[in-house]
mmCIF file of C-alpha atoms and ligand atoms in Angstrom:
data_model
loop_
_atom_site.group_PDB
_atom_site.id
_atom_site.type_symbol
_atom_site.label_atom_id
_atom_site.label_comp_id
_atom_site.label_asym_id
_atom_site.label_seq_id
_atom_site.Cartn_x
_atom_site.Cartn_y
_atom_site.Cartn_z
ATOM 1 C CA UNK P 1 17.123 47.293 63.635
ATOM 2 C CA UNK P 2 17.737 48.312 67.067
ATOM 3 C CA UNK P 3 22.119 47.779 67.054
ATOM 4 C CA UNK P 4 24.241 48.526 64.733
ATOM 5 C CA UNK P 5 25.388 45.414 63.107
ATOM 6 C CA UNK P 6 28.525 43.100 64.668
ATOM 7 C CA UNK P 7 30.656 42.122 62.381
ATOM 8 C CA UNK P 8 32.526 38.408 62.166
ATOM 9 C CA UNK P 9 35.539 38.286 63.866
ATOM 10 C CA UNK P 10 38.374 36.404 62.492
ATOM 11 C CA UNK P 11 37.513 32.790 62.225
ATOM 12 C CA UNK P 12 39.590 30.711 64.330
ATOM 13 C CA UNK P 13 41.418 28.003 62.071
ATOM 14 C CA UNK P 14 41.593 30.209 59.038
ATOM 15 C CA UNK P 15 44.138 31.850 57.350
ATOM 16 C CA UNK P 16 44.667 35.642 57.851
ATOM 17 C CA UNK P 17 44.043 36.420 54.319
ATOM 18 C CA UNK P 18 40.760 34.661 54.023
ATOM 19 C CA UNK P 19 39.680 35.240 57.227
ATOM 20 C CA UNK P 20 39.888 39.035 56.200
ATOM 21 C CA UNK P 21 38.361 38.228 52.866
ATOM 22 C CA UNK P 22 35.371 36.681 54.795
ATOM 23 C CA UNK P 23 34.872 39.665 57.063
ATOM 24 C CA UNK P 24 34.845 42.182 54.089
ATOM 25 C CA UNK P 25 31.772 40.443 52.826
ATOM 26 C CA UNK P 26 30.130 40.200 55.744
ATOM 27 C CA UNK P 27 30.320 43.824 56.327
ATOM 28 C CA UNK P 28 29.082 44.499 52.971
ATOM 29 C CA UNK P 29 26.131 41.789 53.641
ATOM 30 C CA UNK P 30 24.790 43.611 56.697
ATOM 31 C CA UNK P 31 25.046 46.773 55.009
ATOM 32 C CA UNK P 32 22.981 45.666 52.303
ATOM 33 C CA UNK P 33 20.689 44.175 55.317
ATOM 34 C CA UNK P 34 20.536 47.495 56.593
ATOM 35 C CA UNK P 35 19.763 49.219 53.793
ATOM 36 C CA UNK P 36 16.563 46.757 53.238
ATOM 37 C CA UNK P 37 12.774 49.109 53.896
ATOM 38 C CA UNK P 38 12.049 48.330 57.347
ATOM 39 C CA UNK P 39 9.509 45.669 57.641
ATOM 40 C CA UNK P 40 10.212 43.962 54.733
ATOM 41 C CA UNK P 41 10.298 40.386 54.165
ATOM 42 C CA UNK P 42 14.013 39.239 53.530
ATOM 43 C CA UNK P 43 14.845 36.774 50.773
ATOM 44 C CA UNK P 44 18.288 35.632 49.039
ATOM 45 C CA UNK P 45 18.941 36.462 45.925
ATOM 46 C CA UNK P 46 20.939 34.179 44.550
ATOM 47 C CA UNK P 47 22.022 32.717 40.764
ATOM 48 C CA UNK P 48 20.450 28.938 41.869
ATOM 49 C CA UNK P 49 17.488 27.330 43.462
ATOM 50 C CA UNK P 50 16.256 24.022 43.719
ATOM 51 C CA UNK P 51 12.886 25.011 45.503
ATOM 52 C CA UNK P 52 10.406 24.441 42.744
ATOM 53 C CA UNK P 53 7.700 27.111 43.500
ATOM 54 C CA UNK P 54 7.105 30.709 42.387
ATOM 55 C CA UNK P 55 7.527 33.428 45.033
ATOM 56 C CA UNK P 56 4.569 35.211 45.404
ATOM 57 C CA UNK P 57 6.238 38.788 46.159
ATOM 58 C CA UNK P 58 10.026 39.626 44.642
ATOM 59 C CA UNK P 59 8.976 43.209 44.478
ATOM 60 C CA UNK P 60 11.320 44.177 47.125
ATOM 61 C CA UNK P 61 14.915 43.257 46.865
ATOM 62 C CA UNK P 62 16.944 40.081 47.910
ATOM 63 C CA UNK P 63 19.830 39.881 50.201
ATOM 64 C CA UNK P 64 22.615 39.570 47.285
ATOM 65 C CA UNK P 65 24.987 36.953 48.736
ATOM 66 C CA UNK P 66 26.356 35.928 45.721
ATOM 67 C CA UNK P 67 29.555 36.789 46.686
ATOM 68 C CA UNK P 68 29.122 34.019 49.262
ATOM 69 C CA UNK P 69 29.661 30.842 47.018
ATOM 70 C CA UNK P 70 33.151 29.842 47.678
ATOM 71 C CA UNK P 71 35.296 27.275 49.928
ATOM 72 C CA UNK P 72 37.583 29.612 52.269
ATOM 73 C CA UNK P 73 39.413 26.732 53.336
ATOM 74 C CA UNK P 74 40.019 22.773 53.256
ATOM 75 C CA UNK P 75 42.614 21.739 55.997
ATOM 76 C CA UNK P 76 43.217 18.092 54.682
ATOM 77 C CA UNK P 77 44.956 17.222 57.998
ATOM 78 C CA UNK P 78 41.536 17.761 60.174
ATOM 79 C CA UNK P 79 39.671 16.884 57.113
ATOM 80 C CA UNK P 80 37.574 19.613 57.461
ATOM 81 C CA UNK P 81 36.092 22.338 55.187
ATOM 82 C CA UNK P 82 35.548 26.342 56.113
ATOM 83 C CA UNK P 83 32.287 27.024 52.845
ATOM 84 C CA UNK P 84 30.455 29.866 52.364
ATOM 85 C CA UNK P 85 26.879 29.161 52.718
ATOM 86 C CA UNK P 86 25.772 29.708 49.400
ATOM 87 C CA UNK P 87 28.048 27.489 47.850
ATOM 88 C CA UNK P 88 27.694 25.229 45.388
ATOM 89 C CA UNK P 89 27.742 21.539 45.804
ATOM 90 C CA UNK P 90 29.393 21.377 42.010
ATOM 91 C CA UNK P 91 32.238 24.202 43.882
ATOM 92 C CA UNK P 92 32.552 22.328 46.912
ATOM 93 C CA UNK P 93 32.748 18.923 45.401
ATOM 94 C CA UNK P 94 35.876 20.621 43.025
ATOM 95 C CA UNK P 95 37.598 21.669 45.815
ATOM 96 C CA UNK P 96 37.678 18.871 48.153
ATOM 97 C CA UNK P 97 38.443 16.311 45.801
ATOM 98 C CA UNK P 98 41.390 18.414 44.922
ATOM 99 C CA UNK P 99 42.784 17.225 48.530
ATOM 100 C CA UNK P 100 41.499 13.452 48.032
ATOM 101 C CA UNK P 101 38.267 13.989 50.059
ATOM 102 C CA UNK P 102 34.993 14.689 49.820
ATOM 103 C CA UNK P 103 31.873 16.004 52.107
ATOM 104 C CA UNK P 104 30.255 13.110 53.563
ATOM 105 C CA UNK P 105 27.275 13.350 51.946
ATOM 106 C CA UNK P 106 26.928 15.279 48.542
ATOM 107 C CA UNK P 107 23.345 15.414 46.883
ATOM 108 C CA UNK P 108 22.384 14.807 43.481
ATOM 109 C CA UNK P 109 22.300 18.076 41.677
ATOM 110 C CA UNK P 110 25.803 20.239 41.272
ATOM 111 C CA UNK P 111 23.460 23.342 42.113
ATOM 112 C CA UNK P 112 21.930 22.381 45.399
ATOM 113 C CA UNK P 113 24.087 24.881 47.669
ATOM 114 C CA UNK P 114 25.967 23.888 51.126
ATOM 115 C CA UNK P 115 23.675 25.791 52.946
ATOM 116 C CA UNK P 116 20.084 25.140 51.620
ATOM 117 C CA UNK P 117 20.942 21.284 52.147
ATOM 118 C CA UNK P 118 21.646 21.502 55.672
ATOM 119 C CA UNK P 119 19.101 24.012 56.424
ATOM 120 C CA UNK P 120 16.764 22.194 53.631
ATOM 121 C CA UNK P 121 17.545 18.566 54.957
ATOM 122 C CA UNK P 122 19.703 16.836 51.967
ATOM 123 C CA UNK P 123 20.281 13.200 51.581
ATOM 124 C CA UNK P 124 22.370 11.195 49.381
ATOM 125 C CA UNK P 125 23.640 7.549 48.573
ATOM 126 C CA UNK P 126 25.689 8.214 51.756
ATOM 127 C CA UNK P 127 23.418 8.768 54.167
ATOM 128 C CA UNK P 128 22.563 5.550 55.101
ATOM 129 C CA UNK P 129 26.331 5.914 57.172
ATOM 130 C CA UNK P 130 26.573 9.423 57.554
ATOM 131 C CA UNK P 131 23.019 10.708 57.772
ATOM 132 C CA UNK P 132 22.515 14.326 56.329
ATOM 133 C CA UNK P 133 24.502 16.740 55.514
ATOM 134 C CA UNK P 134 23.651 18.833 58.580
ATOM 135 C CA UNK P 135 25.134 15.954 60.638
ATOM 136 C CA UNK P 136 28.992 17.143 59.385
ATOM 137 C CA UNK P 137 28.530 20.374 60.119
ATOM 138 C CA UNK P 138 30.770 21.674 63.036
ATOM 139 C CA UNK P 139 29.991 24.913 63.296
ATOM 140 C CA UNK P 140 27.554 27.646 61.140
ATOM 141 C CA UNK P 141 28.241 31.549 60.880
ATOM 142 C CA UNK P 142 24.089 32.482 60.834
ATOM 143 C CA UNK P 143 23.009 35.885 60.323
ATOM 144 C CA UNK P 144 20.267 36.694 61.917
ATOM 145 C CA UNK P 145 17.108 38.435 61.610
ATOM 146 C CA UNK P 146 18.571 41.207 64.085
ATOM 147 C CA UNK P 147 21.334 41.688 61.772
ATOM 148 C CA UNK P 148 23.801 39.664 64.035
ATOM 149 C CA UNK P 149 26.063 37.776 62.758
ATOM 150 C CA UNK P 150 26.798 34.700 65.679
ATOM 151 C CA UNK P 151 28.719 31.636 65.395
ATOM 152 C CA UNK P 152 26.608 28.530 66.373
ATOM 153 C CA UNK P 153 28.349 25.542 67.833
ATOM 154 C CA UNK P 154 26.682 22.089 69.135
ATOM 155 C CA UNK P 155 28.439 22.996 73.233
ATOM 156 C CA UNK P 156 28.198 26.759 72.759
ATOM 157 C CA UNK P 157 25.243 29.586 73.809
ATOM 158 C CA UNK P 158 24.078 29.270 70.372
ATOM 159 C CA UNK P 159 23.447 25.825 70.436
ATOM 160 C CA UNK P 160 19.561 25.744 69.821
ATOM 161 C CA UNK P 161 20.371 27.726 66.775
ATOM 162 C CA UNK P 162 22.589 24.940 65.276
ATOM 163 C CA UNK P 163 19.912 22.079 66.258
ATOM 164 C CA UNK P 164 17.275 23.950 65.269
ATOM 165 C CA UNK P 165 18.910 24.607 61.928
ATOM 166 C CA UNK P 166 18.491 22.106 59.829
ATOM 167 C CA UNK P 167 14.758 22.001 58.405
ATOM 168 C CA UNK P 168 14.331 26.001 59.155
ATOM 169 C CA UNK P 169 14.658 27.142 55.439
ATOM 170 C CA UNK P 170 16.170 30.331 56.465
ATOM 171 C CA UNK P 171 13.340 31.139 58.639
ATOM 172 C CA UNK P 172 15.903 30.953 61.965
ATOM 173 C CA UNK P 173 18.937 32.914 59.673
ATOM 174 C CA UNK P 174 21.137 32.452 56.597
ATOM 175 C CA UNK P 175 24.148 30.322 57.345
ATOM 176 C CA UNK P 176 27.353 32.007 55.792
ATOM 177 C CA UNK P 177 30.164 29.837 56.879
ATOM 178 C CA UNK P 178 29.970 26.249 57.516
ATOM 179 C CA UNK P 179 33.353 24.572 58.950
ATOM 180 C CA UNK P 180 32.447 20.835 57.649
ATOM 181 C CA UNK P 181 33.627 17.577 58.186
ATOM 182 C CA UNK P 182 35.128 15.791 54.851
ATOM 183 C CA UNK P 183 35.493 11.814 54.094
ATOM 184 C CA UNK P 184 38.782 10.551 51.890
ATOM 185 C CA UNK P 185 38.246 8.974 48.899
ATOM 186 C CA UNK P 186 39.766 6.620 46.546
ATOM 187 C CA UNK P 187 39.785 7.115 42.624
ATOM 188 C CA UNK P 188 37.162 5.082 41.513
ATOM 189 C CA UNK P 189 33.393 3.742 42.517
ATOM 190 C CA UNK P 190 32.440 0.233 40.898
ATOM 191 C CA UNK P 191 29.176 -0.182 41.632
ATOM 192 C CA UNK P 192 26.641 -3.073 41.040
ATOM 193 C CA UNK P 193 23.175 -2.975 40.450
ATOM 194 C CA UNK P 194 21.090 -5.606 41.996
ATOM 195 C CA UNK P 195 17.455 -6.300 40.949
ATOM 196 C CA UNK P 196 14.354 -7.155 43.150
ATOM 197 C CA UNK P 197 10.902 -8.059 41.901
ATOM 198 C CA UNK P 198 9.720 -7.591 45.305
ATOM 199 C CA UNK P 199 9.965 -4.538 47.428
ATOM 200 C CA UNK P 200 9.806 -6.829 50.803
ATOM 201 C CA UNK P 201 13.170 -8.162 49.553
ATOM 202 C CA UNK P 202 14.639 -5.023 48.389
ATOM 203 C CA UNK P 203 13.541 -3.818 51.562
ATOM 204 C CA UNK P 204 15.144 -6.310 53.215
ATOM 205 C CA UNK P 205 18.287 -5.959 51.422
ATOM 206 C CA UNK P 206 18.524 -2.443 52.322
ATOM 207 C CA UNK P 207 18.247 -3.662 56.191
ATOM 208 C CA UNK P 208 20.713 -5.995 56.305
ATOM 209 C CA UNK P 209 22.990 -3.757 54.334
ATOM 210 C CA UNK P 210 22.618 -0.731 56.968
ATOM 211 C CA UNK P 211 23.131 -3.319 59.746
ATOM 212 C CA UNK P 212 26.090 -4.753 58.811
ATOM 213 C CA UNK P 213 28.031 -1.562 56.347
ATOM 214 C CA UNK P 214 28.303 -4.611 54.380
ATOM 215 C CA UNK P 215 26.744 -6.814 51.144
ATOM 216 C CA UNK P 216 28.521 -10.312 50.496
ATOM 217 C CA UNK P 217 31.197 -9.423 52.625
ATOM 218 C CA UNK P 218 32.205 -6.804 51.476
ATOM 219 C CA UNK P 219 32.090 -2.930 52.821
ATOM 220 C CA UNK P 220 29.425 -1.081 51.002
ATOM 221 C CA UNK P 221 30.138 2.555 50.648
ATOM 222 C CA UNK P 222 26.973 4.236 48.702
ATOM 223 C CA UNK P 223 23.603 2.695 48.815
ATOM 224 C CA UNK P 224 20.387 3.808 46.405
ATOM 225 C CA UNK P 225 18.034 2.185 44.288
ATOM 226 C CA UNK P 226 16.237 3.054 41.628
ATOM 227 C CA UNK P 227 12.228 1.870 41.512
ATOM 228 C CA UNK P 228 10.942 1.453 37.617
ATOM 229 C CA UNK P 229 7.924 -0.515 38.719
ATOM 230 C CA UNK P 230 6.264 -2.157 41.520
ATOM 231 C CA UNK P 231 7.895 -5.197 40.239
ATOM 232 C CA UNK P 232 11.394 -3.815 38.988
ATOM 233 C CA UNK P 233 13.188 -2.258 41.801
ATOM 234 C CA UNK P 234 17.208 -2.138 41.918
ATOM 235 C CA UNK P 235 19.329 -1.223 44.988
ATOM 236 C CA UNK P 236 22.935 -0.160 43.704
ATOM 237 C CA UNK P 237 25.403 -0.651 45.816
ATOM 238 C CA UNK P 238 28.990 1.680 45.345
ATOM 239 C CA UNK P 239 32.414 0.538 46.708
ATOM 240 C CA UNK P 240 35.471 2.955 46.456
ATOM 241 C CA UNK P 241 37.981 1.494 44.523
ATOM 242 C CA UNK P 242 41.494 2.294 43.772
ATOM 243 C CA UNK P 243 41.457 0.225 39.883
ATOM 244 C CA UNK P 244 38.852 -0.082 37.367
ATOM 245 C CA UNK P 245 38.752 -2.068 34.459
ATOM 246 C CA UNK P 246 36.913 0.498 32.308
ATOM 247 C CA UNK P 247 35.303 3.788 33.327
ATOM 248 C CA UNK P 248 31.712 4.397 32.079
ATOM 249 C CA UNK P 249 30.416 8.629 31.235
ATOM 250 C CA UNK P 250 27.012 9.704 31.505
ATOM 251 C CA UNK P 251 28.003 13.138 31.401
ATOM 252 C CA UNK P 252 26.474 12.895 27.555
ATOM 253 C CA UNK P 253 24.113 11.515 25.572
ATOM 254 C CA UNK P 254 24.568 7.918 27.338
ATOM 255 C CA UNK P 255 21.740 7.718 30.607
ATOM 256 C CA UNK P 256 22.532 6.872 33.605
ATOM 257 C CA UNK P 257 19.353 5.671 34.514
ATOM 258 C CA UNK P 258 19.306 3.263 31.643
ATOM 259 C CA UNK P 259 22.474 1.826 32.402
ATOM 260 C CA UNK P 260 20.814 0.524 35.439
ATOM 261 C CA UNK P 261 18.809 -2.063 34.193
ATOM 262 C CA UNK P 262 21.900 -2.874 31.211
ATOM 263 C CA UNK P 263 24.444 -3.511 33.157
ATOM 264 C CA UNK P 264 25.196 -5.205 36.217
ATOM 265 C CA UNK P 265 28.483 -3.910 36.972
ATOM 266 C CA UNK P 266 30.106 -0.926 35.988
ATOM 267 C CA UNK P 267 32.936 1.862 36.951
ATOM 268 C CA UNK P 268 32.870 5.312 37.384
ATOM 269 C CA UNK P 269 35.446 7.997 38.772
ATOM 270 C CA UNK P 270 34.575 9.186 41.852
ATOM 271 C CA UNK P 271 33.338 12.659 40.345
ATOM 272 C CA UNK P 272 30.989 11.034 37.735
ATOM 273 C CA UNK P 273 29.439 9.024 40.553
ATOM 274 C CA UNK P 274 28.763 11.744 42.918
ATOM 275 C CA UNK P 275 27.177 13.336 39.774
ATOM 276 C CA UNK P 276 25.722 10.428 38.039
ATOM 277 C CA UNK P 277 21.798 11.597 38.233
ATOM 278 C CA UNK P 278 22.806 15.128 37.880
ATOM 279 C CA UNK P 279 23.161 15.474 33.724
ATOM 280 C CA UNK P 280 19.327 14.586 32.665
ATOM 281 C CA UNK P 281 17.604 15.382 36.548
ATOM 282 C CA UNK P 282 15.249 12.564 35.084
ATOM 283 C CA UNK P 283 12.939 12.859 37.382
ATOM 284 C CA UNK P 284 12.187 16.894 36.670
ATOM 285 C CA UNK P 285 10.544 16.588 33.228
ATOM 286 C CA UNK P 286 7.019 17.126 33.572
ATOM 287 C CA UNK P 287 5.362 15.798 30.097
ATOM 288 C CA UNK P 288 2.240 13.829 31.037
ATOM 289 C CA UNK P 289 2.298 10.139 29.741
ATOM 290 C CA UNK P 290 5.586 9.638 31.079
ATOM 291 C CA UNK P 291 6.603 6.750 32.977
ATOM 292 C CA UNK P 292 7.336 7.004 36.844
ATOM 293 C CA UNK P 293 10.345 5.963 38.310
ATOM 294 C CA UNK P 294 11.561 6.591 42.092
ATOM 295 C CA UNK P 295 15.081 6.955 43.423
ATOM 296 C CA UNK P 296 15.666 6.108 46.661
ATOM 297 C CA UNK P 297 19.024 6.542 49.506
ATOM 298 C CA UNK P 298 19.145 6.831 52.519
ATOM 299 C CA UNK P 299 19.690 5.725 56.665
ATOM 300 C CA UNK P 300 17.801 3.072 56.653
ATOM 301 C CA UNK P 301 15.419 0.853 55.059
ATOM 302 C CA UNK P 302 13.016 2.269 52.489
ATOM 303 C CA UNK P 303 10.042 2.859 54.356
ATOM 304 C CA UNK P 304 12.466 4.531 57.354
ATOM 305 C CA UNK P 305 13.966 6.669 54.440
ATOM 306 C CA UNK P 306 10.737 8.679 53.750
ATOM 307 C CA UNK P 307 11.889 12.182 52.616
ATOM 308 C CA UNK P 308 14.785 10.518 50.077
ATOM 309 C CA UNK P 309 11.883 9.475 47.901
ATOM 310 C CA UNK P 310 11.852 11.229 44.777
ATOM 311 C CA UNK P 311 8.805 11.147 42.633
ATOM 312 C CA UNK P 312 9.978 11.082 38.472
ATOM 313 C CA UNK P 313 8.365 11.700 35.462
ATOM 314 C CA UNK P 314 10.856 9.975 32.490
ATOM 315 C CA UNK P 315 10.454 9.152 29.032
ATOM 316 C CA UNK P 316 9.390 5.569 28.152
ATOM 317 C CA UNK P 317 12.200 3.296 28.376
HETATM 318 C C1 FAD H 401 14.322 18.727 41.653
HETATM 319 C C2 FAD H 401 14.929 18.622 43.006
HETATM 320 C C3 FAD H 401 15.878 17.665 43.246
HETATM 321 C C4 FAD H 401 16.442 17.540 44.483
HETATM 322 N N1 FAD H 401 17.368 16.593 44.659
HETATM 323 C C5 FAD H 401 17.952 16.496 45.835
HETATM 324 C C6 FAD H 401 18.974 15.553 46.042
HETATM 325 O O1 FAD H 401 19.350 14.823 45.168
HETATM 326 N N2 FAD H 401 19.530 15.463 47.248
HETATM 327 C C7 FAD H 401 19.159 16.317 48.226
HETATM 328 O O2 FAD H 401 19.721 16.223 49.280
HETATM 329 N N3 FAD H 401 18.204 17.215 48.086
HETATM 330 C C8 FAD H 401 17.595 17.325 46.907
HETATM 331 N N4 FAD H 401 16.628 18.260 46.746
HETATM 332 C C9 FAD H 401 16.241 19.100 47.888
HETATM 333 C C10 FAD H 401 17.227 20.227 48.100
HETATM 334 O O3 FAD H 401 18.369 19.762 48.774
HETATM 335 C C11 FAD H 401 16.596 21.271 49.000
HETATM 336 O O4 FAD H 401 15.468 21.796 48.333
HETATM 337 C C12 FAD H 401 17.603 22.362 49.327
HETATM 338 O O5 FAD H 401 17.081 23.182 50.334
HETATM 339 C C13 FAD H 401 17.927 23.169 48.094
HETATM 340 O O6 FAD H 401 19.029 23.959 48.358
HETATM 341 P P1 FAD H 401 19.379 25.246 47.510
HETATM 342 O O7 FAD H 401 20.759 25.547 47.828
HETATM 343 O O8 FAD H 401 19.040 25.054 46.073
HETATM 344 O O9 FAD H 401 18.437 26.296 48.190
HETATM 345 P P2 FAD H 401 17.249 27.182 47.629
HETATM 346 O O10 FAD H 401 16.376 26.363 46.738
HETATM 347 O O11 FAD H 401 17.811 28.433 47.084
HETATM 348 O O12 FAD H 401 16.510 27.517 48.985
HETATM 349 C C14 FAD H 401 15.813 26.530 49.668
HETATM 350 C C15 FAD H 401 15.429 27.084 51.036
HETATM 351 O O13 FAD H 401 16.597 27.112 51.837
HETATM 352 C C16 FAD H 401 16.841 28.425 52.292
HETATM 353 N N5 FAD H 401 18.277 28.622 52.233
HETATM 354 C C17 FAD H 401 19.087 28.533 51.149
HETATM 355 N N6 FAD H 401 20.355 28.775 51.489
HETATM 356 C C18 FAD H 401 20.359 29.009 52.819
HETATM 357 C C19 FAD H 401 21.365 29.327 53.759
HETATM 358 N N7 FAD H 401 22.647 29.478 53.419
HETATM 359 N N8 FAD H 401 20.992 29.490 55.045
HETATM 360 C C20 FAD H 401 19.695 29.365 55.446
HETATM 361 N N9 FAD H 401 18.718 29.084 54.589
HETATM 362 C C21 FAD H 401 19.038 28.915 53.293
HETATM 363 C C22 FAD H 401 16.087 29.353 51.361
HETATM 364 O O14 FAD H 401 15.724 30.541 52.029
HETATM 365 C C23 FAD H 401 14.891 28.501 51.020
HETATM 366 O O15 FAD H 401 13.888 28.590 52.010
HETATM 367 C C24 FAD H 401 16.049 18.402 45.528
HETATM 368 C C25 FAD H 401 15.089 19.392 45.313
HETATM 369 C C26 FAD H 401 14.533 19.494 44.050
HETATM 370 C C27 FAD H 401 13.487 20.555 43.800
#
């Protein structure tokens, strides 16, 4: 490193005390950075990852940032979020929810972290309003690899750092702050499952339904399906709602998946929806012989959704 390391200043918008909080630990980060062998490759070590590949060299040390999982601020009025980068969506979720809101788009697994989905691309039943979740970001704290710490905004002289964010996979910087926009909510989600036997109509269905924000009239808020065969496809479509009859859990031994084809209708609160696929990941188990199912959700109709397709691997039925 040629400079000696600039720390953040205090974040505009944020209280003193966590303002001061948040430039303690960056301090300590870029001394750590520092202190890395010249010339080595930099990686984060961190408790959670949801990249599914072995590293082929961990002999030299991560950047610890575990510090950085956290939410340094939600300001319910602007309905906006101040998150360390390495936070947890299972953190985030907790915190926002507290105020009645939630991130506009919140993917499937509690461990998936604030800033590997934007800079990793996430996508969730959402996103088919609000795109991904690097579309709510307002502005990103990135270190980068010159051991600056810079604050990129869409109308600012970092602004090729912020679009060129999302899809780098830390190979631009780590993000360590992300000020975020947040959605309200309402207490519950009925959703309804709708079956196709053909994936032109599904397809279709999914159009029509991205068109219009709407399915028989009514406002649609979340939109996935769920594809158990080439002939057994389901789009479910989520409404908030401020009643429900009943509230279903698959937070146990009950499946969510199952429930899909069983029922047509059901209730959830707002937390078990947003983590609904998240108990059995379904679609991790890699046993040969098992059956494949693929979960969709997205912007647009399933073909134009591409990189929401998830391959599974399930047990028979
Ligand atoms: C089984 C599985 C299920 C998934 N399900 C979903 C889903 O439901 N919805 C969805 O949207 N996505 C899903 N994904 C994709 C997931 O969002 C991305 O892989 C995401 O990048 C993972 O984030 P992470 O926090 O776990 O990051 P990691 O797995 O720790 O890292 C992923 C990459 O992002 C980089 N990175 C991590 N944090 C930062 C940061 N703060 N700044 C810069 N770079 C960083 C890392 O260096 C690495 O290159 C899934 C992935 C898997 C393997």
């Amino acid at each position: 490193m040629t400079e000696p390391p600039a720390v953040a200043r205090s974040v505009s918008g944020l209280p003193p005390a966590a303002s001061a909080a948040y430039t303690a630990m960056i301090g300590d980060l870029l001394a750590d950075y520092s202190a890395l062998p010249v010339g080595a490759p930099v990686r984060l070590a961190k408790a959670t990852s949801n990249l599914f590949r072995i590293r082929a060299d961990t002999s030299t040390p991560g950047l610890d940032v575990a510090a950085f999982d956290g939410v340094l601020q939600v300001d319910p009025v602007a309905r906006t979020a101040d998150v360390l980068g390495m936070t947890t969506y299972e953190h985030l979720v907790e915190a926002t929810l507290a105020h009645e809101l939630m991130p506009l788009v919140v993917p499937q697994l509690k461990t998936i972290t604030l800033g590997g989905a934007v800079t990793g691309l996430g996508i969730e039943s959402t996103s088919f309003k609000q795109g991904m979740p690097h579309e709510s970001v307002v502005e990103m704290d990135i270190v980068t690899g010159d051991g600056r710490v810079v604050t990129a905004r869409p109308d600012n002289e970092h602004a090729d750092l912020f679009f060129g964010f999302p899809n780098s996979y830390g190979t631009l910087g780590y993000a360590l702050r992300l000020r975020i926009e947040l959605a309200p909510v309402r207490p519950y989600v009925e959703i309804e499952h709708l079956p196709f036997t053909d994936e032109r109509g599904c397809a279709q269905a999914i159009s029509d339904i991205v068109d219009s924000g709407q399915h028989d009239g009514r406002s649609v808020d979340f939109l996935d399906g769920t594809v158990f065969s080439p002939g057994e496809v389901y789009l479910t479509i989520g409404r908030f709602t401020d009643r429900a009859p009943y509230t279903s859990d698959y937070t146990g031994n009950r499946i969510y998946y199952r429930s899909i084809r069983q029922r047509h209708r059901d209730y959830l609160t707002v937390a078990d929806y947003l983590w609904r696929w998240d108990t059995d990941w379904f679609w991790c188990p890699l046993a040969l012989g098992h059956r494949l199912v693929l979960v969709f959700g997205g912007s647009g109709s399933a073909e134009a959704v591409g990189a929401t397709v998830h391959p599974a691997s399930v047990p028979a039925l």
